[in-house]
Coordinates of C-alpha atoms in Angstrom, one line a residue:
V12 CA 3.1 -72.6 2.5
M13 CA 1.8 -74.2 -0.2
T14 CA 1.4 -77.9 0.0
G15 CA -0.3 -80.8 -2.7
M16 CA 1.9 -79.9 -6.0
P17 CA 2.4 -82.7 -8.1
G18 CA 5.3 -84.5 -6.7
E19 CA 4.3 -84.1 -3.5
T20 CA 4.9 -87.0 -1.0
D21 CA 5.0 -87.5 3.0
E22 CA 8.9 -87.0 2.6
T23 CA 8.5 -83.5 1.0
A24 CA 5.7 -82.2 3.3
M25 CA 8.0 -83.9 6.4
E26 CA 10.8 -81.7 4.9
T27 CA 8.9 -78.4 4.6
G28 CA 7.9 -78.8 8.2
R29 CA 11.3 -79.1 9.5
F30 CA 12.3 -76.0 7.5
L31 CA 9.2 -74.0 9.3
G32 CA 10.6 -75.2 12.7
D33 CA 14.0 -74.5 12.1
M34 CA 12.7 -70.5 10.8
A35 CA 10.5 -70.4 14.0
R36 CA 13.3 -70.9 16.3
M37 CA 15.2 -68.6 14.5
Q38 CA 12.6 -65.8 15.9
G39 CA 12.3 -67.9 19.3
T40 CA 8.8 -68.4 18.9
P41 CA 6.8 -71.6 18.1
P42 CA 5.3 -72.2 14.6
A43 CA 1.6 -72.0 16.0
E44 CA 1.9 -68.7 17.4
L45 CA 3.7 -67.3 14.2
G46 CA 0.5 -68.5 12.3
M47 CA 2.6 -70.8 10.1
G48 CA 0.4 -73.3 8.2
A49 CA -0.4 -74.6 5.1
F50 CA -2.7 -74.3 2.1
Y51 CA -3.5 -76.3 -0.6
A52 CA -2.5 -75.7 -4.4
L53 CA -5.7 -74.5 -6.3
P54 CA -4.6 -74.1 -10.5
L55 CA -4.9 -70.8 -11.6
P56 CA -4.8 -69.7 -15.4
G57 CA -1.4 -68.8 -16.5
T58 CA 0.4 -71.1 -13.9
P59 CA 2.1 -74.5 -14.9
L60 CA -0.6 -76.4 -12.2
Y61 CA -3.4 -74.8 -14.1
Q62 CA -1.8 -76.1 -17.9
Y63 CA -0.9 -79.7 -16.0
G64 CA -4.4 -80.2 -15.2
Q65 CA -5.4 -80.0 -18.7
Q66 CA -3.0 -82.1 -19.6
V67 CA -4.1 -85.0 -17.1
G68 CA -7.8 -83.8 -18.3
M69 CA -8.4 -82.7 -14.2
I70 CA -9.9 -79.3 -16.1
G71 CA -11.3 -79.1 -19.5
R72 CA -10.1 -77.2 -22.1
T73 CA -13.1 -75.8 -24.0
V74 CA -14.9 -72.4 -23.2
D75 CA -17.8 -73.8 -21.6
E76 CA -15.5 -76.3 -19.2
E77 CA -12.7 -73.4 -18.3
E78 CA -15.8 -70.8 -17.8
K79 CA -17.3 -73.5 -15.2
Y80 CA -14.2 -74.2 -13.6
L81 CA -13.3 -70.8 -13.0
E82 CA -16.5 -69.7 -11.3
A83 CA -16.6 -73.1 -9.2
I84 CA -13.1 -71.7 -8.0
S85 CA -13.6 -68.1 -8.0
D86 CA -14.7 -67.6 -4.1
C87 CA -12.7 -70.3 -2.7
P88 CA -10.2 -70.5 -0.2
S89 CA -7.2 -73.1 -0.8
N90 CA -7.9 -75.2 1.7
K91 CA -7.9 -79.1 1.6
T92 CA -11.7 -79.3 0.6
N93 CA -11.5 -77.3 -2.6
Y94 CA -7.8 -79.2 -3.2
I95 CA -7.9 -80.4 -7.0
N96 CA -5.9 -83.8 -6.4
L97 CA -3.2 -82.9 -9.7
N98 CA -0.7 -85.1 -7.7
G99 CA -2.6 -88.4 -7.8
A100 CA -1.8 -89.6 -4.0
S101 CA -4.8 -91.1 -2.3
L102 CA -6.7 -88.7 -0.6
K103 CA -6.0 -90.1 3.0
T104 CA -2.4 -89.1 2.1
A105 CA -3.2 -86.0 0.1
L106 CA -5.5 -84.6 2.9
F107 CA -2.7 -85.2 6.0
W108 CA 0.0 -83.2 4.4
D109 CA -0.7 -79.8 5.9
I110 CA -1.4 -81.5 9.4
L111 CA 2.0 -83.3 9.1
I112 CA 4.0 -80.1 8.0
M113 CA 2.4 -78.4 11.4
C114 CA 3.4 -81.9 13.2
E115 CA 7.1 -81.9 11.9
A116 CA 7.4 -77.9 12.3
T117 CA 6.4 -78.6 16.1
R118 CA 8.7 -81.7 16.5
T119 CA 12.0 -79.7 14.7
Y120 CA 11.2 -76.4 16.9
F121 CA 11.2 -78.5 20.6
A122 CA 13.5 -80.7 19.3
K123 CA 16.4 -78.8 21.4
P124 CA 16.4 -76.8 24.7
L125 CA 14.7 -73.5 24.4
G126 CA 15.0 -70.5 26.2
N127 CA 12.6 -68.1 28.5
D128 CA 14.3 -65.2 27.5
F129 CA 12.1 -64.7 23.9
I130 CA 9.2 -67.0 24.3
R131 CA 5.6 -65.7 24.1
H132 CA 3.2 -67.5 25.8
I133 CA -0.5 -67.3 24.0
G134 CA -3.1 -69.3 25.9
M135 CA -0.4 -72.2 25.1
N136 CA 1.6 -73.8 27.9
F137 CA 5.0 -74.3 26.1
E138 CA 7.9 -75.8 28.0
R139 CA 11.2 -73.8 28.3
G140 CA 14.8 -74.2 28.1
K141 CA 17.5 -72.1 26.8
I142 CA 17.6 -69.9 23.5
D143 CA 21.2 -68.8 21.9
N144 CA 21.2 -65.2 23.5
T145 CA 23.9 -64.0 20.5
V146 CA 20.5 -64.5 18.3
H147 CA 18.0 -63.4 20.4
G148 CA 19.3 -61.2 23.2
E149 CA 17.7 -61.0 26.7
Q150 CA 14.5 -59.7 27.2
N151 CA 11.4 -59.6 29.4
E152 CA 8.9 -61.5 28.4
A153 CA 5.9 -59.5 30.4
E154 CA 7.5 -56.3 28.9
F155 CA 7.5 -57.7 25.5
N156 CA 4.2 -59.0 25.4
E157 CA 2.5 -55.7 26.6
A158 CA 4.6 -53.9 23.7
K159 CA 3.7 -55.9 21.1
Y160 CA -0.1 -55.9 22.0
Q161 CA 0.3 -52.1 22.2
I162 CA 2.0 -52.0 18.8
S163 CA -0.5 -54.5 17.4
K164 CA -3.8 -52.6 18.4
H165 CA -2.6 -49.4 15.9
Y166 CA -1.4 -51.1 13.4
P167 CA -3.0 -54.1 12.7
A168 CA -1.5 -55.6 9.8
M169 CA 1.7 -56.3 12.3
G170 CA 2.4 -59.5 14.1
S171 CA 1.2 -63.1 13.3
V172 CA -2.2 -64.5 12.1
A173 CA -2.5 -66.1 15.5
Y174 CA -1.3 -63.4 17.4
R175 CA -3.8 -61.0 16.0
E176 CA -6.5 -63.8 16.9
F177 CA -5.5 -63.7 20.1
L178 CA -5.8 -59.9 20.6
K179 CA -9.8 -60.6 19.4
T180 CA -10.3 -62.6 22.5
R181 CA -8.3 -60.3 24.7
D182 CA -10.6 -57.3 23.7
G183 CA -13.4 -59.3 24.4
N184 CA -13.8 -60.2 20.6
G185 CA -13.4 -63.5 18.6
V186 CA -16.0 -66.9 19.0
K187 CA -18.1 -65.0 21.9
Q188 CA -19.1 -62.2 19.8
L189 CA -19.8 -64.4 16.5
L190 CA -22.2 -66.6 19.0
D191 CA -23.8 -63.6 20.8
S192 CA -24.9 -62.3 17.5
L193 CA -26.5 -65.7 16.4
S194 CA -30.2 -67.0 17.6
F195 CA -30.3 -70.2 19.8
L196 CA -31.3 -72.7 16.9
K197 CA -28.5 -70.9 14.5
T198 CA -26.2 -71.4 17.5
I199 CA -27.2 -75.1 18.0
R200 CA -26.7 -75.6 14.1
F201 CA -23.4 -73.9 14.3
Y202 CA -22.2 -76.4 16.9
L203 CA -23.4 -79.5 15.5
A204 CA -21.7 -78.4 12.4
L205 CA -18.6 -77.9 14.0
I206 CA -18.7 -81.0 15.9
L207 CA -19.8 -83.3 12.5
T208 CA -17.3 -81.9 9.8
R209 CA -14.2 -80.4 12.4
W210 CA -13.8 -82.6 14.7
A211 CA -10.7 -84.4 13.8
T212 CA -9.3 -80.8 12.4
I213 CA -9.8 -79.6 16.0
I214 CA -8.4 -82.6 17.7
N215 CA -5.3 -82.8 14.9
T216 CA -4.6 -79.2 15.2
K217 CA -4.4 -79.7 19.1
L218 CA -2.1 -82.7 18.7
A219 CA 0.4 -80.7 16.1
T220 CA 1.0 -77.9 18.0
S221 CA 2.1 -79.7 21.5
P222 CA 5.3 -80.3 22.3
V223 CA 4.0 -83.3 24.6
A224 CA 1.8 -85.2 21.8
Q225 CA 4.9 -84.7 19.6
K226 CA 7.1 -86.5 21.8
I227 CA 4.9 -89.7 21.0
P228 CA 6.8 -91.5 18.3
R229 CA 5.6 -91.0 14.4
W230 CA 4.7 -94.6 13.5
I231 CA 2.3 -94.2 16.8
L232 CA 0.9 -91.2 16.3
Y233 CA 0.7 -90.4 12.2
P234 CA -1.5 -93.2 11.7
V235 CA -3.6 -92.7 14.2
M236 CA -4.1 -88.8 13.2
R237 CA -4.2 -89.5 9.5
N238 CA -7.4 -91.9 9.8
M239 CA -9.4 -89.6 12.3
N240 CA -8.3 -86.9 9.4
Y241 CA -9.8 -88.7 6.6
L242 CA -12.9 -90.4 8.9
Q243 CA -13.6 -86.5 9.2
F244 CA -13.9 -86.1 5.3
V245 CA -16.1 -89.3 4.7
I246 CA -18.5 -88.0 7.3
W247 CA -18.2 -84.6 5.6
G248 CA -19.5 -86.2 2.4
L249 CA -22.2 -88.0 4.1
V250 CA -23.7 -85.4 5.4
R251 CA -23.4 -83.4 2.3
K252 CA -25.6 -86.0 0.5
A253 CA -28.1 -86.0 3.4
I254 CA -28.5 -82.1 2.7
E255 CA -28.7 -82.6 -1.0
M256 CA -31.7 -85.1 -0.3
T257 CA -33.4 -82.2 1.5
G258 CA -33.4 -80.4 -1.8
R259 CA -31.1 -78.0 -0.3
R260 CA -28.1 -76.8 -3.2
V261 CA -24.7 -77.5 -1.8
K262 CA -22.1 -75.5 -3.1
S263 CA -19.2 -77.8 -5.6
R264 CA -16.5 -78.9 -3.8
S265 CA -13.5 -80.1 -6.0
L266 CA -12.6 -83.5 -3.9
F267 CA -16.2 -84.7 -3.8
N268 CA -16.6 -84.4 -7.7
Y269 CA -13.5 -86.5 -8.6
S270 CA -12.6 -90.2 -7.8
I271 CA -10.1 -91.2 -10.6
F272 CA -6.6 -88.8 -10.1
P273 CA -3.7 -88.6 -12.4
K274 CA -1.0 -90.9 -12.3
P275 CA 1.8 -89.4 -9.5
I276 CA 5.1 -87.8 -10.6
T277 CA 7.4 -89.8 -9.2
S278 CA 10.9 -89.4 -7.8
E279 CA 12.2 -91.9 -10.1
F280 CA 10.9 -90.1 -12.9
L281 CA 12.5 -86.5 -11.7
S282 CA 15.5 -88.2 -11.0
G283 CA 16.3 -88.7 -14.9
F284 CA 17.0 -85.1 -15.2
Q285 CA 20.2 -83.7 -14.2
H286 CA 19.6 -79.8 -13.2
R287 CA 17.1 -78.6 -10.5
I288 CA 14.9 -76.5 -12.8
E289 CA 14.5 -79.6 -15.4
R290 CA 12.6 -81.0 -12.6
S291 CA 10.4 -78.3 -12.1
L292 CA 6.5 -78.4 -13.1
R293 CA 7.2 -75.9 -15.5
N294 CA 9.6 -78.0 -17.4
V295 CA 7.0 -81.0 -17.0
V296 CA 4.3 -79.7 -18.9
A297 CA 6.5 -78.4 -21.6
I298 CA 7.5 -81.8 -22.1
N299 CA 4.1 -82.8 -22.7
R300 CA 2.5 -80.3 -24.2
D301 CA 3.3 -81.1 -27.7
N302 CA 1.7 -84.4 -27.1
S303 CA -1.2 -83.1 -25.3
F304 CA -2.7 -80.5 -27.2
R305 CA -2.6 -78.5 -30.5
P306 CA -4.3 -75.5 -31.1
Q307 CA -6.9 -75.6 -33.9
S308 CA -7.4 -72.4 -34.4
S309 CA -6.0 -68.7 -33.7
S310 CA -8.2 -68.7 -30.8
E311 CA -7.3 -71.2 -29.0
F312 CA -3.6 -70.5 -30.0
N313 CA -4.1 -67.6 -27.8
Q314 CA -5.5 -69.0 -25.4
D315 CA -2.6 -71.3 -25.1
L316 CA -0.5 -68.9 -25.0
L317 CA -2.4 -66.8 -22.1
N318 CA -2.4 -70.4 -20.1
Q319 CA 1.7 -70.5 -20.4
G320 CA 1.5 -67.1 -18.9
R321 CA 2.9 -65.2 -22.0

């Protein structure tokens, strides 16, 4: 699922997580095993998000500015390090939304008793309870796991991302194969970079997918996880600066290049619209278009039409 759009808040992220938890329950499989996760919105030409980015001044309008922007995102994944904060929330808040979604999905999935007829254990020791047999029916867990494994061997596209990663480990591939291909110094650098820039992500992922951890009250657990996540980002920035001081070129990352973010789209603003479609980002962009930009030439007019997806 996508997060980080203008108008996103902790409340909407938690609502998304609860929805994913309900979907996982319908399949009888924990969210972490379904490969459920959140990626951050990335403005692309022809989308309302791209137009909104230009309207608030986060994305340039000249040919050179747009070319620079497109080159920067051309080979970047939609993760939080490449996130362009058009939402306007603080970084500590926005950077936690993907983890918050998974926390709520796990809480929702384990909120009611589960059954042992359809639950697949893949390297995780989840608790068992009862599942509605009218939905899933009785199945032998071991037979189901083996059947799923054999099918996925012949049809790699089938199954969740998490399950396919498990299959790689079961077949003797994965991290061990990666480390075996590296030299000793490269392996040391790999683990050092992992410790400095991914430690909070690893811990928070474990906490977010643990049914035991998610029994801790939100007001205790979430602030700790949020601050760990933000501290990792701060350390990441310091590591980047240290690398730059050595003369090595570091790839531009959106979050490290901006310090001023646009004003958030508030629920109070959206409450002024009667219909759901009027609260969409496309409508907000249309309202702001007349005041934000007027084409001065035919080329600018055509470019504006392309940005609108016409």
